[in-house]
Coordinates of C-alpha atoms in Angstrom, one line a residue:
X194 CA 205.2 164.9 74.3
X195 CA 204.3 162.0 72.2
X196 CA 202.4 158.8 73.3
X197 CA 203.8 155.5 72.9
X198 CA 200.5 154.9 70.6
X199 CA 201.9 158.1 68.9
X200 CA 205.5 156.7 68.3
X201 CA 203.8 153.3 67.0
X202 CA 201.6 155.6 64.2
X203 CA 204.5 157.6 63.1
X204 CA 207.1 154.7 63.1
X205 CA 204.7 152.6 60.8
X206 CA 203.7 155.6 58.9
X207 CA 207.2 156.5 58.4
X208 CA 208.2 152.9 57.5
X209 CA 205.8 152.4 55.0
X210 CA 205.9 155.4 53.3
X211 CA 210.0 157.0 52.8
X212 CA 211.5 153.2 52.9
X213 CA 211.9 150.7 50.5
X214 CA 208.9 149.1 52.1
X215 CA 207.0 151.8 50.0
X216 CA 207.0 149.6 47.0
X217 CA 206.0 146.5 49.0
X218 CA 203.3 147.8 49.7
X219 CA 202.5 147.7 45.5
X220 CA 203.7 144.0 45.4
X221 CA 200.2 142.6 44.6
X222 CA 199.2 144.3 40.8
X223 CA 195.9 143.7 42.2
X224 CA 196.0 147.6 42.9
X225 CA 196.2 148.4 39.0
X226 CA 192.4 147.2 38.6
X227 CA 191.1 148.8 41.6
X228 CA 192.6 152.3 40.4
X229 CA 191.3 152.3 36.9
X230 CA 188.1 151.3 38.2
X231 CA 187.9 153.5 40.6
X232 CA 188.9 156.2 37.4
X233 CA 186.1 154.5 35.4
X234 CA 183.7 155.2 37.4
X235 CA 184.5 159.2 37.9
X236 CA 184.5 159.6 34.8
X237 CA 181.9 157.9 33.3
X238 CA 179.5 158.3 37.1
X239 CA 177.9 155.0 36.8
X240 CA 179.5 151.8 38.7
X241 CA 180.2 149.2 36.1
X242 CA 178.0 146.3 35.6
X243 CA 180.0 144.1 33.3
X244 CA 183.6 144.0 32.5
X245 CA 185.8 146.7 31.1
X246 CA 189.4 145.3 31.1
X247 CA 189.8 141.7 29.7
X248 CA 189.4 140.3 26.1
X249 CA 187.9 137.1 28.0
X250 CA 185.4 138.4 29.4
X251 CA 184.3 141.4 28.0
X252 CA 181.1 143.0 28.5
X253 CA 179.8 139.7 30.6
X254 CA 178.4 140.6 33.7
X255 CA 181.0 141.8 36.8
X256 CA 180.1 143.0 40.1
X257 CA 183.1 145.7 40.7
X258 CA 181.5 144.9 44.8
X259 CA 184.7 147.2 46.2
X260 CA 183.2 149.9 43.8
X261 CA 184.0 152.7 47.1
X262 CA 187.1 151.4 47.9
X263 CA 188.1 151.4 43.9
X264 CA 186.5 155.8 43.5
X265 CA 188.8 156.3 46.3
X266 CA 192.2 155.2 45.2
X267 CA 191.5 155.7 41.6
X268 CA 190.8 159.8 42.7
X269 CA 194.1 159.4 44.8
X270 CA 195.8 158.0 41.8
X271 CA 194.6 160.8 39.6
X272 CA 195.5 163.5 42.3
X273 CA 199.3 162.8 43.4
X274 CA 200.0 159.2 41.5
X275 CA 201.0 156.2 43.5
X276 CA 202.3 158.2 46.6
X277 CA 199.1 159.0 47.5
X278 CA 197.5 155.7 47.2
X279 CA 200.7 154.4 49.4
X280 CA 200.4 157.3 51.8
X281 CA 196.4 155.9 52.2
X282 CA 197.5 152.8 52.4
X283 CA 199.8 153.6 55.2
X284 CA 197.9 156.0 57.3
X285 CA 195.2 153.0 57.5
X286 CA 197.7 150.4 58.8
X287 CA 199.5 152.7 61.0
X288 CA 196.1 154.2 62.6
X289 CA 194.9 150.3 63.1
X290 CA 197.8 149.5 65.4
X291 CA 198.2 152.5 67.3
X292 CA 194.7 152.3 68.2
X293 CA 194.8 148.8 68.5
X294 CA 197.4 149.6 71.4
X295 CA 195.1 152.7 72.9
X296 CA 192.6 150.0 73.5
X297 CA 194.5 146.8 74.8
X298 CA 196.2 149.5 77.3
X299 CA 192.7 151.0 78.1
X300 CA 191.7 147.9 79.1
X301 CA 194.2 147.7 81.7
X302 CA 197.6 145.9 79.4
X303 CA 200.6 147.0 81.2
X304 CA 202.5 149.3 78.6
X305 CA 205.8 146.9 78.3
X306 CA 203.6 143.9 77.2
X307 CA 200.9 146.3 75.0
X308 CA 204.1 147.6 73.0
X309 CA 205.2 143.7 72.5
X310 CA 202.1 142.2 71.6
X311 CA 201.5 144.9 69.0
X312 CA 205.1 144.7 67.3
X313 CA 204.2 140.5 67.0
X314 CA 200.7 141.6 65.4
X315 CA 202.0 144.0 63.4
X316 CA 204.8 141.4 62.2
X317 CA 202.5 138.7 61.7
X318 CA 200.9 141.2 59.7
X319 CA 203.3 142.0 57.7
X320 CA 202.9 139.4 54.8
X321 CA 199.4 141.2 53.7
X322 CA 201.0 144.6 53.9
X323 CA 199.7 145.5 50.6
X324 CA 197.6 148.9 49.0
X325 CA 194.7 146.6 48.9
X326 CA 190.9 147.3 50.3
X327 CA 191.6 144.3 53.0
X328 CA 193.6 147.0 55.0
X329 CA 190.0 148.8 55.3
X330 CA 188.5 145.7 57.2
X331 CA 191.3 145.3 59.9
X332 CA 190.1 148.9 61.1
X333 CA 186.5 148.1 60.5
X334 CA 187.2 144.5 62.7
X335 CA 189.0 146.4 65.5
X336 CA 185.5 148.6 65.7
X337 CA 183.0 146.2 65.8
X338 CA 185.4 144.3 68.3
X339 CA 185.5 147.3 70.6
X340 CA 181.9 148.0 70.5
X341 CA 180.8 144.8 71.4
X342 CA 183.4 143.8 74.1
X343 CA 183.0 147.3 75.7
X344 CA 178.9 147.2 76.1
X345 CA 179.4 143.3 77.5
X346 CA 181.5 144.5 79.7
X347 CA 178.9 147.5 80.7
X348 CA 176.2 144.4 80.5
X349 CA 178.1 141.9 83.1
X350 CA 179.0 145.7 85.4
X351 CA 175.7 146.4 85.4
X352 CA 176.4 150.2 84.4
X353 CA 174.7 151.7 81.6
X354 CA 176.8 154.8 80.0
X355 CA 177.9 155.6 76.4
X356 CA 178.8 152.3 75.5
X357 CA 175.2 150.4 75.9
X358 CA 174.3 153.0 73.5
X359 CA 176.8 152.9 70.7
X360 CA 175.8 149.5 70.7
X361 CA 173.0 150.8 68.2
X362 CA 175.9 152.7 65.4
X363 CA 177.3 149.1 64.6
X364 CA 175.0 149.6 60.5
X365 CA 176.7 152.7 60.1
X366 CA 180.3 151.0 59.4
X367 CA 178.6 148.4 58.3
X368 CA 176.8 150.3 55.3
X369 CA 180.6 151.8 54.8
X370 CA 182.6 148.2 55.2
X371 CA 180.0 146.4 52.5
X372 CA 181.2 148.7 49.7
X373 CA 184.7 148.5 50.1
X374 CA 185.3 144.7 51.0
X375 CA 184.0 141.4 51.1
X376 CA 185.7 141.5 54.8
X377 CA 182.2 141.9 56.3
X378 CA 181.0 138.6 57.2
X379 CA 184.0 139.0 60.2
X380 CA 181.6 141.5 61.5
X381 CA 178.3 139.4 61.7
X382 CA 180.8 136.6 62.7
X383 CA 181.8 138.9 66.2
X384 CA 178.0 139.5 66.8
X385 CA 177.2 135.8 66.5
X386 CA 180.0 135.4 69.0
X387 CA 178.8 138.3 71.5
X388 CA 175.3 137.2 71.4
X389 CA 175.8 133.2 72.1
X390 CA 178.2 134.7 75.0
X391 CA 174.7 136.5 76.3
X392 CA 172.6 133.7 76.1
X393 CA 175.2 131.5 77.7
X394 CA 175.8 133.5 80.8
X395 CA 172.0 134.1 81.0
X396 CA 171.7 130.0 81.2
X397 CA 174.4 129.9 83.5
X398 CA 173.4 132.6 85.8
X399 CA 171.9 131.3 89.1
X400 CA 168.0 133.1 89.9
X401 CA 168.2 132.4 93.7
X402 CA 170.1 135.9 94.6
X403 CA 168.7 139.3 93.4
X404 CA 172.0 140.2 92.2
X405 CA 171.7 136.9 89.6
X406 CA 168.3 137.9 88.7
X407 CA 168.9 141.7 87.4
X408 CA 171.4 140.0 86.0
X409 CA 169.8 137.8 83.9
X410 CA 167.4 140.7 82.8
X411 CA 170.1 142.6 81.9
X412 CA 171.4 140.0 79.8
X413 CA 168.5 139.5 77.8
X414 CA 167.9 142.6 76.9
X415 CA 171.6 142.7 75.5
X416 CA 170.5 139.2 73.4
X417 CA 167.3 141.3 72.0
X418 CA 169.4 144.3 71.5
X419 CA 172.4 142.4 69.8
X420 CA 169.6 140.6 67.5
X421 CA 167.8 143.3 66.5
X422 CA 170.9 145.0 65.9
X423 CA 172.0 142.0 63.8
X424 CA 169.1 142.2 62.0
X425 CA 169.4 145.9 61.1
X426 CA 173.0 145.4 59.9
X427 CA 172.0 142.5 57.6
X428 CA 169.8 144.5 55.8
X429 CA 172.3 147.5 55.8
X430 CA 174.1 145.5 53.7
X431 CA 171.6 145.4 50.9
X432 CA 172.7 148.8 50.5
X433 CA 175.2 148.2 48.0
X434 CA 175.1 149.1 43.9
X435 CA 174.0 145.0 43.7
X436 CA 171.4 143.9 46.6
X437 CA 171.1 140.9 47.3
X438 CA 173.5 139.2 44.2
X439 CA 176.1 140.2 45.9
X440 CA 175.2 138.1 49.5
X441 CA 175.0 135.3 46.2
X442 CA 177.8 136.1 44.4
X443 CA 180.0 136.1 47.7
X444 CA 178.5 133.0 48.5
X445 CA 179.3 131.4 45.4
X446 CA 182.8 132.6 45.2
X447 CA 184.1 130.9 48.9
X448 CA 181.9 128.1 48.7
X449 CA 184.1 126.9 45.1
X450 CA 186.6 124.5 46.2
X451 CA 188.7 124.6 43.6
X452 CA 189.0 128.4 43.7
X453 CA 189.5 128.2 47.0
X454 CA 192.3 125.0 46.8
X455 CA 194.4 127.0 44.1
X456 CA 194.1 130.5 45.4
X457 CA 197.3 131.3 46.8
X458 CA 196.1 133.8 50.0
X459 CA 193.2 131.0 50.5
X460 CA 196.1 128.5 51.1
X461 CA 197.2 127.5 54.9
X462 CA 200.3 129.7 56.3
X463 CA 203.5 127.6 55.8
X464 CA 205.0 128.8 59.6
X465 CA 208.5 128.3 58.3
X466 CA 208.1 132.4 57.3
X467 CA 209.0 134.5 60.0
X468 CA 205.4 136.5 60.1
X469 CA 203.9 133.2 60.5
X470 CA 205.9 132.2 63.3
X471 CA 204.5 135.4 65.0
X472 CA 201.3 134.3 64.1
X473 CA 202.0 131.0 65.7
X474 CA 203.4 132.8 69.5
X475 CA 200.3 134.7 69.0
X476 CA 198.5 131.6 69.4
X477 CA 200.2 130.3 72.0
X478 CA 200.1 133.7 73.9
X479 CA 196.4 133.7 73.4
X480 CA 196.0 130.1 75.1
X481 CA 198.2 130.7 77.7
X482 CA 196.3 134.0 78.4
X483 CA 192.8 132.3 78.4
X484 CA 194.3 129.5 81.0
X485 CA 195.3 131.7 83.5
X486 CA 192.4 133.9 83.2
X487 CA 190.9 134.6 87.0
X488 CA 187.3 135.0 85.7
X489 CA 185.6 132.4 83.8
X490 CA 182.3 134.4 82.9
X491 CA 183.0 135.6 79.6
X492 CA 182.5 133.2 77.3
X493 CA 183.1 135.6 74.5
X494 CA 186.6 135.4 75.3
X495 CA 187.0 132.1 74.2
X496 CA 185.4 132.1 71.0
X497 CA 186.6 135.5 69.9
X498 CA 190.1 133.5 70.1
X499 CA 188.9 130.1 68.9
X500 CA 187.7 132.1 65.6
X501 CA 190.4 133.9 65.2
X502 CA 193.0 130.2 65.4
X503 CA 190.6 128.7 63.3
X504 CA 190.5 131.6 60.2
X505 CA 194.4 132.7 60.1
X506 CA 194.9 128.4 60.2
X507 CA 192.0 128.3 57.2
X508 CA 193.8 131.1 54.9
X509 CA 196.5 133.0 55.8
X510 CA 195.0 136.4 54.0
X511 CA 193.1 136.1 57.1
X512 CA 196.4 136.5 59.8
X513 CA 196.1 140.7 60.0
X514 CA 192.7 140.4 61.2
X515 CA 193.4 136.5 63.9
X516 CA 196.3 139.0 65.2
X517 CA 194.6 141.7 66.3
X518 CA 191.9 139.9 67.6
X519 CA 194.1 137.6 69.7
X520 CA 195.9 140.6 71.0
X521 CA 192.5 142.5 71.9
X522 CA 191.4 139.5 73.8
X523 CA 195.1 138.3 75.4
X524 CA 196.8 142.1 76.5
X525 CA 193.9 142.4 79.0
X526 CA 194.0 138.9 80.8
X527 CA 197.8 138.4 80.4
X528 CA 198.1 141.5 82.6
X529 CA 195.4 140.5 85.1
X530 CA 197.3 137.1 85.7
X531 CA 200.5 138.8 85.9
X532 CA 199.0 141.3 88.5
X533 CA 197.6 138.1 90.8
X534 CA 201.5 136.5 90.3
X535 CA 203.2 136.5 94.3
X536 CA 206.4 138.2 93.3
X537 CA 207.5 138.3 96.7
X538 CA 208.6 134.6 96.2
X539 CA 210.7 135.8 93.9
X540 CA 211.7 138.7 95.5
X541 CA 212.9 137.8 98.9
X542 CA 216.1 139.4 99.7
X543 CA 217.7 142.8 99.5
X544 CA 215.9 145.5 97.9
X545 CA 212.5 142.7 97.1
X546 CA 210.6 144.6 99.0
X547 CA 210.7 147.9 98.1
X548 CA 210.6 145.9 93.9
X549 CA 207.4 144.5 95.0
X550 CA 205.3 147.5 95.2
X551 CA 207.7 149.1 92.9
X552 CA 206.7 147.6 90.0
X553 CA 203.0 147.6 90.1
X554 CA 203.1 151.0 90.5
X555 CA 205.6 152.0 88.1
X556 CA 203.4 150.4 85.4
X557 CA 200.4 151.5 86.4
X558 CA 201.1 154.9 86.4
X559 CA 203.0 154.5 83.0
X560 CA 199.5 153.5 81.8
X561 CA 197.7 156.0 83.2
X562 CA 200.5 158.9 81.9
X563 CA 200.4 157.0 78.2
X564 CA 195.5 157.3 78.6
X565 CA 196.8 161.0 79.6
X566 CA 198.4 161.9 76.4
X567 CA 195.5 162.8 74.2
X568 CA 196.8 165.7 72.2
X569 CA 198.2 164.0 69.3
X570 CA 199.9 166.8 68.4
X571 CA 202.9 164.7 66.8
X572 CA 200.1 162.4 64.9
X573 CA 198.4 165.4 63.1
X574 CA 202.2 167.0 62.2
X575 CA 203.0 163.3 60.6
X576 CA 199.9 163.1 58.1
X577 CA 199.8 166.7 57.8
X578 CA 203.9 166.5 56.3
X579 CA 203.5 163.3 54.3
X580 CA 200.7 164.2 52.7
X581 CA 202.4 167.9 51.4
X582 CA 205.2 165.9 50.4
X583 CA 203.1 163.7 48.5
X584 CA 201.3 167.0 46.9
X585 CA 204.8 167.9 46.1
X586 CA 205.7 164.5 43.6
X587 CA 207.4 163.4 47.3
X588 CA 210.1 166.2 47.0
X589 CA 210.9 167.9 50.1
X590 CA 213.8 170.6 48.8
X591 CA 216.4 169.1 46.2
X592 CA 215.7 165.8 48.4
X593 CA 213.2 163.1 47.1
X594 CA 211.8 161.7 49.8
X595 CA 209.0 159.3 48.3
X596 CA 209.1 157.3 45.1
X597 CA 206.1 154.5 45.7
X598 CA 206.0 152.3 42.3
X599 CA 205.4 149.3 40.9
X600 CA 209.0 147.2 41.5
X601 CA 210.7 146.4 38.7
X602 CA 212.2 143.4 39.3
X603 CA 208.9 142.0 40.0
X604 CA 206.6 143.3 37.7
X605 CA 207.2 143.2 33.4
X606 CA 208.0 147.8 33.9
X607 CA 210.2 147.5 30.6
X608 CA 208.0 145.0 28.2
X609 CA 205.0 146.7 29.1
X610 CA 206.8 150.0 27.9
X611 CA 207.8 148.3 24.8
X612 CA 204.5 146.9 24.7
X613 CA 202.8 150.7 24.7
X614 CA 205.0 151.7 22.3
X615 CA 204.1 149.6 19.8
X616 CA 200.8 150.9 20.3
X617 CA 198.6 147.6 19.0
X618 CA 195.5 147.0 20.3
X619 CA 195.7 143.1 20.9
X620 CA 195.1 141.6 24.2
X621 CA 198.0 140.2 26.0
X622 CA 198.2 137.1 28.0
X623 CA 199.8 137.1 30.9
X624 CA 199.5 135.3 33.9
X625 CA 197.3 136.6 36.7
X626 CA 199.3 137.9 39.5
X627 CA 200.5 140.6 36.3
X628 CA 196.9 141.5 35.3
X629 CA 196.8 144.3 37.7
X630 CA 199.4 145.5 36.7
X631 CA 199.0 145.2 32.7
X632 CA 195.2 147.2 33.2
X633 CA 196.5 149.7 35.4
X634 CA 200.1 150.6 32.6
X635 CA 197.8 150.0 29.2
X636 CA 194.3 150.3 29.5
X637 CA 192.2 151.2 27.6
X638 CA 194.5 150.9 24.5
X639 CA 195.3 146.9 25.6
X640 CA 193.1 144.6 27.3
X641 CA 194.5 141.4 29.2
X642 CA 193.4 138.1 28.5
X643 CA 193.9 136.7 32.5
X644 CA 193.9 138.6 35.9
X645 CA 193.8 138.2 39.6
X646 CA 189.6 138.1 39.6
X647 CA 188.9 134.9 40.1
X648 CA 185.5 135.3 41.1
X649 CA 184.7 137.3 37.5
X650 CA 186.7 134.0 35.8
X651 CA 185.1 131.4 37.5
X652 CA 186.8 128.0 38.1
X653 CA 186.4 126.9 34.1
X654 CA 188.7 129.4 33.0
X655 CA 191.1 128.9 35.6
X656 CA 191.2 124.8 34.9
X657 CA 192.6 125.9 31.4
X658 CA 194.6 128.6 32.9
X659 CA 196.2 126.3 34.9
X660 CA 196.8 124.0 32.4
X661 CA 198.5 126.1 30.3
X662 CA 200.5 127.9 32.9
X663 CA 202.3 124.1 34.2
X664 CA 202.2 123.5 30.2
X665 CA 200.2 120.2 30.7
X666 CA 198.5 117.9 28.7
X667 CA 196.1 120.3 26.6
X668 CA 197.7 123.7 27.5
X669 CA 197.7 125.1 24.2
X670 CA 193.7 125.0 24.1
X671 CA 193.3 128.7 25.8
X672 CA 195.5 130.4 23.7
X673 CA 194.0 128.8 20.9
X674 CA 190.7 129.2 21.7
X675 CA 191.0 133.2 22.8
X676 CA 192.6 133.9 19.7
X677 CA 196.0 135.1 21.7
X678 CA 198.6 136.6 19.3
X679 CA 200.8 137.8 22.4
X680 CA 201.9 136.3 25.6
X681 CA 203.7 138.0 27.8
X682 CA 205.6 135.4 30.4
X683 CA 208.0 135.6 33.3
X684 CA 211.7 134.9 32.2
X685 CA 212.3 130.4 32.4
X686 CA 208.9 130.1 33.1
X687 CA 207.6 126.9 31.1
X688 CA 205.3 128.7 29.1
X689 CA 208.1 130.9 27.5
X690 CA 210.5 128.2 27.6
X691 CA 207.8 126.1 25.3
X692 CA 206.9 128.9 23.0
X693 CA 210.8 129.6 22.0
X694 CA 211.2 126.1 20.6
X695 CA 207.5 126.5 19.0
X696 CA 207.9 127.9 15.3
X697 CA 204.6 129.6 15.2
X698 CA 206.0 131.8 17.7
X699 CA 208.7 134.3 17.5
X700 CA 210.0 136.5 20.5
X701 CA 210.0 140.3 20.1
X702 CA 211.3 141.4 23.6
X703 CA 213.4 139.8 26.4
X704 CA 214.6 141.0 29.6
X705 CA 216.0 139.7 33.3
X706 CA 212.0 139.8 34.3
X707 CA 209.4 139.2 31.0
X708 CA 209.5 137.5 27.6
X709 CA 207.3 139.2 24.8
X710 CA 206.0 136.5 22.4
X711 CA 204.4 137.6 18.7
X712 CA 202.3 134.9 17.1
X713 CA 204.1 135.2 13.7

């Protein structure tokens, strides 16, 4: 029979791959780039140094930094189209929250809150459900996450076994996770965290009893062992096509302000969205959790949540990973306070007894029958089906069962057609959330003029960008200055509206989405 961490795979897998919620997981064009990047580089075996795609910026230096992530898709693309780079996509999320589960209930969640806590993750998630690389550093998060807590925990227990040696594998995701996103620094960020818990409970521990004294040795060996391990990972992550520039570029890229202030994922949630609100009881659930703790030695604890507050309030591309960290950290001491709770004052008459050691046991051994279920039979039938119906065009009989593309009430599908037939090689300008989408359709027949890389861009470009996109005072001066003989503009946006009453322009395509405009 199938787990309940089964059920949560297969639902998700099932939900994101043969529902509508297929093509949201294409709503950010961002994708386009990554796949014919990813096809550049099999083809041509070399990883791109400077740019390929836009008229802007061509041949000026570009560090393609998800280079892995980008071979990966871009072979997916190549093999079975955009069902396979959704299927991916999906089999990534849906693995991150089962197992996310697995490990909140192997820490001793009760199964009814485990199954809640992940649904309000997986909600508050749901906002950055995209086929992007970020989906890579959730898992990669949840790893580091589980190695560290679980050797603490062997630290403070004074038991040495598997974990206190796994410690030592934390470079080996880490020389995978710097080559498929900048998501990395999270990891260095938990190890900070685990190894100020160290020396804090090493400072607090008393020397008088033998018990304190081991220990205290024990936990300075884990501060050595976590900063030599530190140490080992930082220079892991030299191991990319770029060294050190990319530490620099990185660097440079979140430290710009106005990149940063006009970036829409960099902005703040706005908690009037429904997966923000989840984000918000997330929060709450996590204080609550931390106040009624029992133990207060874990220091670890409360940072792991104070990080996580503080970077989904920051940015809310950074929700996903503040979710599952506050449900890591909550499941576990939610369920210890509610195991302490004296339910026999609520429980006094008719059957109370018999509900008072009831209930404890009928969740403990629905724990310890869900840790039983190891098979995964169900699991392996799930990928092993999608993925022949995704070798199959996502036809299963006369019945199609998968269609994952780019939606077309979002995205310029019928101008860009037009656009490719008229088979002219001048760069478009469009605006940036429509880049991805313009390289992945015509490239390398039509480069773009603008697209989602901000950090390739710089904050310059994106002044004039701006201006032109709010048409304000000087807005003209980037297409003037590119040379732009076509613009390609959402429907009513002011751009479009501005270049129909401008008689140096004349419009060569309309529909309900795009507006084509021809410098005449």
């Amino acid at each position: 029979m199938p787990s309940v961490g089964d059920v949560i795979f297969i639902a998700l897998l099932g939900l994101l791959c043969f529902t509508p919620l297929s093509v949201r997981l294409l709503g950010d064009a961002g994708i386009g780039w990554h796949i014919r990047t990813g096809q550049e580089i099999l083809a041509t075996h070399a990883i791109p140094g400077v740019d390929l795609f836009s008229s802007t910026m061509l041949d000026k230096p570009w560090l393609a930094w998800e280079w892995l992530y980008d071979i990966l898709v871009g072979g997916l693309d190549r093999a079975a189209g955009l069902n396979a780079v959704v299927l991916f996509t999906a089999l990534v999320i849906a693995a991150v929250f089962a197992w996310t589960f697995r490990l909140i209930v192997r820490r001793r969640t009760n199964l009814q809150l485990a199954v809640v806590l992940v649904m309000l993750a997986a909600s508050a998630s749901m906002i950055h459900f995209l086929a992007r690389p970020h989906v890579l550093s959730w898992l990669f998060t949840v790893v580091w996450f589980w190695i560290l807590d679980s050797t603490e925990k062997e630290c403070l227990a004074g038991r040495t076994g598997k974990h206190a040696r796994i410690l030592w594998s934390l470079p080996l995701p880490m020389l995978i996770w710097v080559n498929v996103h900048g998501g990395w620094l999270i990891g260095f960020a938990l190890l900070g965290i685990y190894w100020i818990s160290a020396l804090w409970i090493w400072f607090a521990t008393g020397h008088n009893r033998v018990e304190g004294i081991l220990l205290r040795l024990r936990l300075a060996r884990r501060a050595r062992e976590l900063a030599i391990v530190g140490v080992i990972a930082a220079l892991t992550t030299l191991a990319n096509p770029y060294g050190w520039k990319l530490h620099s570029h990185i660097y440079h890229y979140l430290s710009n302000r106005f990149l940063m202030d006009h970036i829409d994922e960099f902005q703040s949630p706005n908690f009037h969205g429904v997966a923000q609100r989840c984000f918000a009881g997330l929060i709450l659930i996590a204080f609550v959790a931390l106040g009624a703790r029992a133990r207060r030695e874990r220091l670890s604890e409360g940072l792991v949540v104070l990080f996580a507050v503080y970077s989904g309030l920051v940015a809310s591309r950074n929700i996903p990973v503040s979710s599952l960290l506050l449900v890591l950290v909550a499941g576990p001491l939610l369920s210890e306070a509610f195991a302490k709770i004296r339910w026999h004052r609520f429980l006094r008459w008719g059957r109370g007894a018999e509900l008072r050691s009831a209930v404890p046991t009928f969740l403990a051994r629905m724990g310890a029958l869900e840790l039983g279920l190891r098979g995964h039979v169900w699991v392996v039938l799930a990928v092993v089906l999608s993925s022949w119906i995704v070798l199959h065009g996502g036809v299963a009989g006369s019945s199609r069962l998968m269609d994952a593309h780019f939606d077309a009430t979002r995205f310029p599908v019928k101008a860009v057609d037009f656009v490719a037939q008229q088979g002219l090689p001048e760069p478009v300008l469009g605006p940036d959330y429509w880049g991805g989408y313009l390289i992945y359709r015509l490239y390398p027949t039509v480069q773009v003029v603008a697209d989602d890389r901000h950090d390739l861009y710089g904050e310059e470009f994106f002044k004039f960008y701006l201006k032109m996109v709010h048409v304000e005072p000087g807005w003209y001066t980037l297409i003037r200055e590119q040379g732009v003989r076509r613009v390609l503009m959402p429907k009513g946006s002011p751009v479009a509206n501005i270049l129909a009453e401008s008689v140096g322009w004349q419009m060569v395509y309309e529909d309900n989405v795009a507006v084509l405009f021809e410098k005449r």
